[in-house]
Tab-separated table of C-alpha atoms and ligand atoms in Angstrom:
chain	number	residue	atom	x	y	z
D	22	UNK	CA	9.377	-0.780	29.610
D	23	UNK	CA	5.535	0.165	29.699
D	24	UNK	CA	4.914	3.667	30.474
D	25	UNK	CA	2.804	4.603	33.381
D	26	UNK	CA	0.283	6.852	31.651
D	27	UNK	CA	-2.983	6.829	34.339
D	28	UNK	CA	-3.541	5.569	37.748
D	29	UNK	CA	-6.207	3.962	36.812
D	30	UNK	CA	-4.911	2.206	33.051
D	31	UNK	CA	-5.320	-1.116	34.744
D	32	UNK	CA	-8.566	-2.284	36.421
D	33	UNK	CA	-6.612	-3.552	39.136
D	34	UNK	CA	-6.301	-0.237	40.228
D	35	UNK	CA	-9.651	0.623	39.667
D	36	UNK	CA	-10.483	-2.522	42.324
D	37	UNK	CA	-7.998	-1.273	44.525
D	38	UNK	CA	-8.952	1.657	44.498
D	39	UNK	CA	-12.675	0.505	45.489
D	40	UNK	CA	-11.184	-1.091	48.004
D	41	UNK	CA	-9.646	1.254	50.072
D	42	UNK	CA	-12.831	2.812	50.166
D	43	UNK	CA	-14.206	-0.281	51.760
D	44	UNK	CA	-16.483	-1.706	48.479
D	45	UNK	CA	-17.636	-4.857	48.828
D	46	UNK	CA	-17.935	-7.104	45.651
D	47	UNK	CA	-21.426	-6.095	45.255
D	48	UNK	CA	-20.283	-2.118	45.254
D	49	UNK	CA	-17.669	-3.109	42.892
D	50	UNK	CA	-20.457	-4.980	40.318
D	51	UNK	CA	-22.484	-1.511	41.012
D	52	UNK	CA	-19.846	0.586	39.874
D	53	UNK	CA	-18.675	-1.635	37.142
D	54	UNK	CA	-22.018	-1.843	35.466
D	55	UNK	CA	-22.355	1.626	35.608
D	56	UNK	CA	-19.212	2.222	34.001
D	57	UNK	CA	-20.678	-0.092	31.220
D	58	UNK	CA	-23.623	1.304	31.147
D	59	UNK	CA	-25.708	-1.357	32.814
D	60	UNK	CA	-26.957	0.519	35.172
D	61	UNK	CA	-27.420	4.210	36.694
D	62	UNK	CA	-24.371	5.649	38.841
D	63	UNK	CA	-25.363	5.637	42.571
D	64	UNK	CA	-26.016	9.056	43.759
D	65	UNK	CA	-23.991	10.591	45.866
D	66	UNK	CA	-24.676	9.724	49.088
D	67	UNK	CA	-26.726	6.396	48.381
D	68	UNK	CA	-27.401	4.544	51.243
D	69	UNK	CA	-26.149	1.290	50.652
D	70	UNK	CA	-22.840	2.347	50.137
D	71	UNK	CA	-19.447	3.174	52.069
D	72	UNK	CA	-19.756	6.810	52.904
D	73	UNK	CA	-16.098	7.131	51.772
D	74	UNK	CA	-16.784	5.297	48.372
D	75	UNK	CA	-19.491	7.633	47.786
D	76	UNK	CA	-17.572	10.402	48.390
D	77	UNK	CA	-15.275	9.408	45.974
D	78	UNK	CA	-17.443	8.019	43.330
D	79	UNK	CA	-17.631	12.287	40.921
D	80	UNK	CA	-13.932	11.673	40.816
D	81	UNK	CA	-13.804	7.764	40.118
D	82	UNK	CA	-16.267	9.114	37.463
D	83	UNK	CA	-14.672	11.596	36.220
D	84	UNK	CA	-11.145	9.707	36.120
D	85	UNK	CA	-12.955	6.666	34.092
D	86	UNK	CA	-14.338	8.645	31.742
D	87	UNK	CA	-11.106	10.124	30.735
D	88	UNK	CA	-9.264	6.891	30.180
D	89	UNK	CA	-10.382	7.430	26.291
D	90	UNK	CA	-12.197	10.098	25.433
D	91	UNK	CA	-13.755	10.515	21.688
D	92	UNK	CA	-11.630	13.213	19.652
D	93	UNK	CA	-13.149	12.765	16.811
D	94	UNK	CA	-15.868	10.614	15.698
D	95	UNK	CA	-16.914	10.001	12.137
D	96	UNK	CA	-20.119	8.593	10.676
D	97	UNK	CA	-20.355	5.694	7.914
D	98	UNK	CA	-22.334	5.853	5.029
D	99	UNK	CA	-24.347	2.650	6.412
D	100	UNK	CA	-25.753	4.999	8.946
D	101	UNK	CA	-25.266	2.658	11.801
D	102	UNK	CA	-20.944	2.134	11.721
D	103	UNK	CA	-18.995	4.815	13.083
D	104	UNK	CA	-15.117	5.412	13.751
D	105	UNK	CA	-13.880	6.889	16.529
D	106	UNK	CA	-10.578	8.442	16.984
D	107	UNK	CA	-9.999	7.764	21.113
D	108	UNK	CA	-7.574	10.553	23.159
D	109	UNK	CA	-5.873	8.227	25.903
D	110	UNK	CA	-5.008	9.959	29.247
D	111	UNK	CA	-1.531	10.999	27.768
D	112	UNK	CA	-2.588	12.047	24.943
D	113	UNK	CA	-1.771	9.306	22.842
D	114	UNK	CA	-4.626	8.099	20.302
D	115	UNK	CA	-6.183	4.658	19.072
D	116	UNK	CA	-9.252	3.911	17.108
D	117	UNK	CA	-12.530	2.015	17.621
D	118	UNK	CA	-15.008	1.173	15.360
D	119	UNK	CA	-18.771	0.639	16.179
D	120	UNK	CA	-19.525	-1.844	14.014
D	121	UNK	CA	-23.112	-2.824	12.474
D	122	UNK	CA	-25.198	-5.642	14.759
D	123	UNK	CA	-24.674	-3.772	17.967
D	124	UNK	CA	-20.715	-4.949	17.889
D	125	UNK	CA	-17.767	-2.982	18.607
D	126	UNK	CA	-13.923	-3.088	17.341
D	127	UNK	CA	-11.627	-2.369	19.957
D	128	UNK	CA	-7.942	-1.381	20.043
D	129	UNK	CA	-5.198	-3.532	22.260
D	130	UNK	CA	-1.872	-1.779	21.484
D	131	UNK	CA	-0.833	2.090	20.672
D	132	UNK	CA	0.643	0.442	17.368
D	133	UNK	CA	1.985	-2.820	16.854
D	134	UNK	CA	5.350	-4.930	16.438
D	135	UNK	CA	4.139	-7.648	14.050
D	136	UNK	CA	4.630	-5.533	10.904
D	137	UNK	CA	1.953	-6.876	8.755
D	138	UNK	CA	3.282	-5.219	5.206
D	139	UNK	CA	-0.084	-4.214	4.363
D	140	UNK	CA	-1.861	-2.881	7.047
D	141	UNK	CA	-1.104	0.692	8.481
D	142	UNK	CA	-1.064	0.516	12.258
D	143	UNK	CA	1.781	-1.884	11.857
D	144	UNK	CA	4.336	0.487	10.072
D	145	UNK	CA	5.263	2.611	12.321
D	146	UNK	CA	5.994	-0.199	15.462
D	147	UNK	CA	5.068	-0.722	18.987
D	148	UNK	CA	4.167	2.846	21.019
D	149	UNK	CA	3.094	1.016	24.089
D	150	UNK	CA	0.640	-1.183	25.915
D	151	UNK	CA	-2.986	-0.497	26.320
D	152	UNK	CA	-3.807	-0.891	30.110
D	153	UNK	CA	-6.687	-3.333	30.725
D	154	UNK	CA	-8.705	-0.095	31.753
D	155	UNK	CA	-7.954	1.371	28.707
D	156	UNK	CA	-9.399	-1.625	26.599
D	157	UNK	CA	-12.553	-1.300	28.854
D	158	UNK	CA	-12.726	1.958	28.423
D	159	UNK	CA	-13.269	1.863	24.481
D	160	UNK	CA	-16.269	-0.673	25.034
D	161	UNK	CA	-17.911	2.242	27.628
D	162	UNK	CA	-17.270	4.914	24.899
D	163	UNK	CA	-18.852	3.009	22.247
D	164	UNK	CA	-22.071	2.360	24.383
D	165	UNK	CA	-22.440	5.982	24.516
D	166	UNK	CA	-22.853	6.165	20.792
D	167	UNK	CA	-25.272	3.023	21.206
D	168	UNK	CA	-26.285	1.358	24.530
D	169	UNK	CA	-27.250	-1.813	23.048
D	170	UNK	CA	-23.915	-3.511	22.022
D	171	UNK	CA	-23.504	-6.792	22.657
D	172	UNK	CA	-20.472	-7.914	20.651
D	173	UNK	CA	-17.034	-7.206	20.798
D	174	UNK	CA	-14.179	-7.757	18.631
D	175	UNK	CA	-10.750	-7.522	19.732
D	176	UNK	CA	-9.751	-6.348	16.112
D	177	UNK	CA	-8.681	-3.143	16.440
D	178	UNK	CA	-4.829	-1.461	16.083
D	179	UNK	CA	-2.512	-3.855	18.101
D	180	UNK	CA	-1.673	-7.605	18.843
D	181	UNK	CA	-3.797	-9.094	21.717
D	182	UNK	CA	-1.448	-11.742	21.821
D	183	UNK	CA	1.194	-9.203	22.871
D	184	UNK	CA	-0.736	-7.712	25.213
D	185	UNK	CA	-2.272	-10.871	26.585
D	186	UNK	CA	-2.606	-9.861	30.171
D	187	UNK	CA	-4.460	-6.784	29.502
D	188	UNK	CA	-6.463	-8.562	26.957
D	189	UNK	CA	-7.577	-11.430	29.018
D	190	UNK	CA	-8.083	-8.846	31.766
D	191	UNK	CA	-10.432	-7.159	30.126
D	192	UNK	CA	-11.972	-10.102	28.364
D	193	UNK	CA	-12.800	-11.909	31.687
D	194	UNK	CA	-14.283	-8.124	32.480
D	195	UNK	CA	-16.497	-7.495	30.406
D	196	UNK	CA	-17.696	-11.441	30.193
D	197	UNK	CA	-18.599	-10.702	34.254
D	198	UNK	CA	-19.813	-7.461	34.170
D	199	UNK	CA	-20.469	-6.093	30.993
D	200	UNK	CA	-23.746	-8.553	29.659
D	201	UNK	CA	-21.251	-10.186	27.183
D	202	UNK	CA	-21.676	-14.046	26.231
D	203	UNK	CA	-18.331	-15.884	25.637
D	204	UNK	CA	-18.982	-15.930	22.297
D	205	UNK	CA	-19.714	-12.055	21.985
D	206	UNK	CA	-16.269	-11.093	22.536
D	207	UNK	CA	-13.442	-12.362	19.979
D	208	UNK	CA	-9.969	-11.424	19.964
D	209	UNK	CA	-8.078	-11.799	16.604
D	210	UNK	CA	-4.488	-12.580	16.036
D	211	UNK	CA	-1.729	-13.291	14.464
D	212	UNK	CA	-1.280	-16.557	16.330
D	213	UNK	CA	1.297	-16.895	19.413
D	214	UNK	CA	2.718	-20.232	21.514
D	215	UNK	CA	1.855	-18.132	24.396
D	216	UNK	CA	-1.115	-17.318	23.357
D	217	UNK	CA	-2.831	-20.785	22.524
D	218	UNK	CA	-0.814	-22.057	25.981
D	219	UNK	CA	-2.722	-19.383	28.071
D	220	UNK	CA	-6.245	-19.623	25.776
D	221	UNK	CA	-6.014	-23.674	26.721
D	222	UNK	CA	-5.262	-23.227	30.331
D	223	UNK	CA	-8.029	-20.468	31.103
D	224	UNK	CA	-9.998	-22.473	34.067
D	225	UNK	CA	-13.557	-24.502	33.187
D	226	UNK	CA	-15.491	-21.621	34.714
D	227	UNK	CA	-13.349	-18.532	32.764
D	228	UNK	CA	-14.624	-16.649	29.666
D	229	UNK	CA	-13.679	-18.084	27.015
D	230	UNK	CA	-13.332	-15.729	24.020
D	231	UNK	CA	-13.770	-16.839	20.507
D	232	UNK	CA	-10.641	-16.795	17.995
D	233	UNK	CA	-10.043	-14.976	14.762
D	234	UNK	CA	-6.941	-16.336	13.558
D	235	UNK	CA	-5.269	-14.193	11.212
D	236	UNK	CA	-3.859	-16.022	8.158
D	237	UNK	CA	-3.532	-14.681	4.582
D	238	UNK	CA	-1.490	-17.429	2.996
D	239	UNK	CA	-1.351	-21.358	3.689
D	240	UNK	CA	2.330	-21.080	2.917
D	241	UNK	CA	4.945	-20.109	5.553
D	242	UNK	CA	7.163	-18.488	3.364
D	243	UNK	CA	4.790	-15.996	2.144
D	244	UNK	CA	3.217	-15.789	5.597
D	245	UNK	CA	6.558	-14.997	7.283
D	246	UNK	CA	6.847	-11.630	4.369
D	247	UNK	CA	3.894	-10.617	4.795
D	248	UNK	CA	4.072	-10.590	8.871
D	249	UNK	CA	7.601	-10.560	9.170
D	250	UNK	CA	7.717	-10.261	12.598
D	251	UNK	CA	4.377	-12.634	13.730
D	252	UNK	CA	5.698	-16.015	16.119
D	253	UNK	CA	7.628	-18.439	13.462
D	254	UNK	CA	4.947	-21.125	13.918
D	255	UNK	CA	3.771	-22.875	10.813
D	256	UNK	CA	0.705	-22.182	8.824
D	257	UNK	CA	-0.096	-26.278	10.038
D	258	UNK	CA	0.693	-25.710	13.750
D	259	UNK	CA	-1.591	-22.580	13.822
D	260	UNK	CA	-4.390	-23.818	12.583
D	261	UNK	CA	-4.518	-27.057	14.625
D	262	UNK	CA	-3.657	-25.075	17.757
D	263	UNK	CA	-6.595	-22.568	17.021
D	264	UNK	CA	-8.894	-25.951	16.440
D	265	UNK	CA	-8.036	-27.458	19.686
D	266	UNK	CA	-9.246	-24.393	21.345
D	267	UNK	CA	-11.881	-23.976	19.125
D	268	UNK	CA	-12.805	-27.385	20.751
D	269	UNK	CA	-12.628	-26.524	24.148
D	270	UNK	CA	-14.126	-23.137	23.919
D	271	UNK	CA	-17.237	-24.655	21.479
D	272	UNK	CA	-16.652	-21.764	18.675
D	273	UNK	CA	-15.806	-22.401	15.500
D	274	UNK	CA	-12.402	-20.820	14.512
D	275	UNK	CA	-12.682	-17.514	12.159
D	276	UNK	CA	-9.502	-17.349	9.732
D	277	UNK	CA	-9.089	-14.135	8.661
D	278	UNK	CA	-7.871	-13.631	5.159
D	279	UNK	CA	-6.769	-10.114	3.482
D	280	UNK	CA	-7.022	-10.449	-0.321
D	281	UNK	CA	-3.968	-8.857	-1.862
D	282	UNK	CA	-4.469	-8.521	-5.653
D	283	UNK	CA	-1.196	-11.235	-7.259
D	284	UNK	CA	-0.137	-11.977	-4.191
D	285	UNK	CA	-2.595	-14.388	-2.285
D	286	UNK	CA	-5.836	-14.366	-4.385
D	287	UNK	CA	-5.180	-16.903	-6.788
D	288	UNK	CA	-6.719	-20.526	-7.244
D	289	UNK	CA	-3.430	-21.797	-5.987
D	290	UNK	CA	-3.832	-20.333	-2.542
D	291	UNK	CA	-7.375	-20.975	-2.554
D	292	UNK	CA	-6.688	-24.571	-3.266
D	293	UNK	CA	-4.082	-24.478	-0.492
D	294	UNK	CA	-6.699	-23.335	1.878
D	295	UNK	CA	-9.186	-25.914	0.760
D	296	UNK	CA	-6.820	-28.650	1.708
D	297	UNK	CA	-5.762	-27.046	5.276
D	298	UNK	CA	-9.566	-26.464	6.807
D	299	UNK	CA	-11.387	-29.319	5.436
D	300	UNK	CA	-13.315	-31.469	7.725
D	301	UNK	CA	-12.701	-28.901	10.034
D	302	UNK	CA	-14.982	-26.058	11.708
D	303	UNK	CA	-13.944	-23.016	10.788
D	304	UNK	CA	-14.978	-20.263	8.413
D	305	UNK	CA	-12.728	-18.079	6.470
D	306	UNK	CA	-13.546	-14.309	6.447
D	307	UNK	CA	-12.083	-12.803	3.220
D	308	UNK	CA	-11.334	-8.888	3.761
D	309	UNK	CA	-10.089	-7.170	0.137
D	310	UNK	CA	-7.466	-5.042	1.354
D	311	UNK	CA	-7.870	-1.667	2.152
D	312	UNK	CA	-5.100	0.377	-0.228
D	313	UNK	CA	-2.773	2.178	2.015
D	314	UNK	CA	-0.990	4.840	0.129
D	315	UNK	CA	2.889	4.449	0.099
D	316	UNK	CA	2.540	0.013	0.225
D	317	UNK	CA	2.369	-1.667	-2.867
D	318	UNK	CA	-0.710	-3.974	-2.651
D	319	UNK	CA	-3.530	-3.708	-4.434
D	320	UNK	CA	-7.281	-4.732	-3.899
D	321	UNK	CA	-8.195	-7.455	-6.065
D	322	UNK	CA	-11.174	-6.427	-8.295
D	323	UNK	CA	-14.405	-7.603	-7.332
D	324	UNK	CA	-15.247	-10.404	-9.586
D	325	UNK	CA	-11.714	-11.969	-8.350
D	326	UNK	CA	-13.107	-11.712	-4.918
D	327	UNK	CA	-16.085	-13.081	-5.577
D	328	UNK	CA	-14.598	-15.855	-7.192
D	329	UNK	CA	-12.078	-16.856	-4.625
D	330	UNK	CA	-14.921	-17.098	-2.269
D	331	UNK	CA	-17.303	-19.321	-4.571
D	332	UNK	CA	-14.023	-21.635	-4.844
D	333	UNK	CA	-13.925	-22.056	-1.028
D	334	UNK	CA	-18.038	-22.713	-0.631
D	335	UNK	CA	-18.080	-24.898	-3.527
D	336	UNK	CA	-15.367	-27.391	-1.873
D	337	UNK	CA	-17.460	-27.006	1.433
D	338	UNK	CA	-15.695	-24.344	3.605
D	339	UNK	CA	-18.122	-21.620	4.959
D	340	UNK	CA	-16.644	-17.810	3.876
D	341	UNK	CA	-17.952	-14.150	3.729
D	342	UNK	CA	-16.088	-11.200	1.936
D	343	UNK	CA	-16.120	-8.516	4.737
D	344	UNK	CA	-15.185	-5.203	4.122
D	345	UNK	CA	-13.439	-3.616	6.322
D	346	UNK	CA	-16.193	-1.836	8.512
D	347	UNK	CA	-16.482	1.993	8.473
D	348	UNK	CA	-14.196	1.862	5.257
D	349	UNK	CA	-15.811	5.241	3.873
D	350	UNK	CA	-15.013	7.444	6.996
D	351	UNK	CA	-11.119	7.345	6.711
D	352	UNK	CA	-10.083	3.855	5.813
D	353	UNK	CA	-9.122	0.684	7.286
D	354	UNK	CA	-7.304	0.050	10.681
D	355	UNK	CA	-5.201	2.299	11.692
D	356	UNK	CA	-5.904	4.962	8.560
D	357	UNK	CA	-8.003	7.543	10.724
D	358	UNK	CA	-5.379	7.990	12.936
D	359	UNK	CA	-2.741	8.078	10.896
D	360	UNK	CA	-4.634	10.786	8.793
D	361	UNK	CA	-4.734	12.897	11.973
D	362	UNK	CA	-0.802	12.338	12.764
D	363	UNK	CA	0.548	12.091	9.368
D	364	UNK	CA	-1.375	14.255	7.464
D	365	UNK	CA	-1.329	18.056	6.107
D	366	UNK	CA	-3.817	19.038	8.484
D	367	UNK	CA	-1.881	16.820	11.442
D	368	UNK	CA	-0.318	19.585	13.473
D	369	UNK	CA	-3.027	21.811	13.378
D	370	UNK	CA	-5.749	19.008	14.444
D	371	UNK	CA	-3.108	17.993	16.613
D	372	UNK	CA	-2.930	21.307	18.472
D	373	UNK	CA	-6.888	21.365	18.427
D	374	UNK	CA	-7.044	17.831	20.122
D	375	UNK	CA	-4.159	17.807	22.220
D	376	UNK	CA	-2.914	15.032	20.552
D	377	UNK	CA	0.885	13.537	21.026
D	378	UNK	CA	1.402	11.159	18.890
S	9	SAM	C1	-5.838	-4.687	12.515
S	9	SAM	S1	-5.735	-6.389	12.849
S	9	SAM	C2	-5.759	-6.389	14.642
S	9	SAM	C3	-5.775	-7.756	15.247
S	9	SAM	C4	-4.508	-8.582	15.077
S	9	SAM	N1	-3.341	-7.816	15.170
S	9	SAM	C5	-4.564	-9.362	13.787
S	9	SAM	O1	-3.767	-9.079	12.904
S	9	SAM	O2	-5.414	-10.243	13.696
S	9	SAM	C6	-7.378	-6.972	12.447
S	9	SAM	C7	-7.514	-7.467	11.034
S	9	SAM	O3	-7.350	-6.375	10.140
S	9	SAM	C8	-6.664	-6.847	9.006
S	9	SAM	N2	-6.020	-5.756	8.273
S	9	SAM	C9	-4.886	-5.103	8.561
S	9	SAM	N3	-4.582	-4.196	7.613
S	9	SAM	C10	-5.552	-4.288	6.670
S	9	SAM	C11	-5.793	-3.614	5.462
S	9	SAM	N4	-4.967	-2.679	4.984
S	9	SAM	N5	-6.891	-3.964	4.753
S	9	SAM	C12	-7.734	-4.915	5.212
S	9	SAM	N6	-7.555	-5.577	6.366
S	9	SAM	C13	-6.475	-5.273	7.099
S	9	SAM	C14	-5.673	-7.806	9.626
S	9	SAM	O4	-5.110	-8.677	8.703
S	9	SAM	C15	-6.493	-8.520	10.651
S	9	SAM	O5	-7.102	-9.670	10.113
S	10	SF4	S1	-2.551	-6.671	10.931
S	10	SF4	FE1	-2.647	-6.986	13.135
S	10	SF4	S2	-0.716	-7.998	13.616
S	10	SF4	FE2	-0.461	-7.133	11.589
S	10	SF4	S3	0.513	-5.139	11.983
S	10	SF4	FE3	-1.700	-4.804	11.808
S	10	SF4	S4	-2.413	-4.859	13.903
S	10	SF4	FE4	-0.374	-5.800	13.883
């Protein structure tokens, strides 16, 4: 069951809240933008305002702000990316990334069921749900650090797809009040029924998010051990799922592929992926895995990377090698965090944050 952790988790309580206090949609989109840092807080006792919204408004403040508060915050060496190690109102922690291009990576889950076998957030399982409010909450943090972001990316520790109400919630959010384009926020997954069934429904006037599909092999064996517990559709069904929203939504589909040295870097899989995307619009984001100590896969070295991705543009297919952003300051997804949980300094950083878990 999801634990209550906030009155205020959810934006629906944030509206209700508003409500009680008599706000009108337009006091709502004043307080929302605020919160986003569009625009300046109303003072207390603004005119145009319910006198008992205004009188509320320190403490909606103050309770907003606290929904994730930075604990820690480190600096790349790019001088512009920065990782952020977020205290949730019970204490529980997530990271976000601002990301070069005035973009930020955002967290959906307090861990994450799917299991990938490389990646860190996913070894120790599900803690619980992010409230919509919570998701929103990361994007307001991050535009302290720098007002001008215009991009978000879903990307962070969780599944949106097992989150999707929260997700959408906050997608359709920040798409109304937060100066975000549909194409400026993307949620990335491991692929879900449910989640292409509610992605195709979403009304002609809804945000419509772009899609990073998460991939990492064309075959569903080796798919299926490497994300032993993502939905059992095939590598086939994914990808013309993601393409038939990729069609509706006009955005091409981003297929996100971690590079694991023996294991999915060879000319066999990039053959494999040759054959499955082309014709189609899509472009494949290789990521060389970030080495989590204690998992067995290696990062494939650089020439190999380079030469997976010259194999994919030479038969037509647009790619990039990303690194993982903010790599230098603690790591991949999922590694700050677990540095500050796991590791010998844990308990007393712990104690100094006031961090659970
Ligand atoms: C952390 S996930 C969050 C979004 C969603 N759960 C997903 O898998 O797409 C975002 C991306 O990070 C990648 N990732 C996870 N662990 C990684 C690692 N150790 N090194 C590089 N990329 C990793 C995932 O494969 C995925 O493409
Ligand atoms: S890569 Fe994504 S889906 Fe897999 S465990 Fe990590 S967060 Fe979950």
């Amino acid at each position: 069951m999801q634990q209550k952790i906030s009155s205020f988790a959810d934006l629906a309580e944030i509206s209700a809240w508003l409500r009680e206090r008599s706000a009108k949609p337009q006091h709502e989109r004043l307080v929302y933008r605020a919160w986003l840092r569009r625009a300046a807080w109303p003072e207390p006792g603004a005119g145009k305002l319910p006198r008992t919204l205004c009188a509320g408004l320190p403490f909606l403040r103050e309770e907003l702000a606290a929904l994730a508060v930075s604990a820690l915050r480190r600096e790349g060496g790019d001088g512009v990316s920065s990782k952020m190690l977020l205290r949730l109102s019970d204490g529980r922690t997530v990271e976000s990334v601002v990301l070069p291009k005035n973009a930020v990576c955002v967290s959906t889950q307090v861990g994450c069921a799917v299991g990938c076998a490389f990646c860190m957030t996913g070894r120790g399982g599900l803690t619980r749900q992010l409230g919509s409010a919570e998701i929103v909450a990361q994007v307001a943090a991050a535009r302290e650090i720098n007002p001008a972001i215009r991009k978000v990316d879903f990307m962070g520790m969780g599944e949106p797809a097992h989150n999707l109400r929260a997700v959408m919630e906050a997608v359709q959010f920040l798409g109304t009040y937060g100066d975000f384009g549909h194409k400026s926020l993307m949620i990335s997954s491991s692929g879900s029924r449910r989640l292409f069934q509610h992605l195709m429904a979403l009304p002609r006037q809804a945000v419509k998010p772009a899609l990073a599909l998460s991939l990492h092999s064309t075959r569903d064996e080796l798919r299926s051990a490497l994300m032993p517990h993502a939905d059992k559709m095939t590598v086939r069904d994914l990808v013309a799922a993601a393409e038939a929203y990729s069609r509706m939504a006009r955005t091409p589909v981003q297929y996100e592929w971690v590079l694991l040295q023996g294991v999915n870097d060879g000319v066999q899989e990039a053959d494999g992926l040759i054959a499955l995307l082309a014709g189609r619009s899509a472009m494949v984001n290789v990521i060389p895995v970030n080495e989590v100590s204690g998992l067995p896969f290696k990062r494939p070295p650089k020439a190999a990377c380079l030469g997976f991705v010259r194999r994919l543009r030479e038969a037509g297919i647009v790619s990039t090698i990303r690194q993982s952003a903010a790599q230098d300051v603690l790591g991949g997804c999922g590694q700050l965090r677990s540095r500050f949980i796991e590791g010998a300094a844990g308990s007393a950083a712990r104690r100094a944050l006031d961090i659970s878990a």
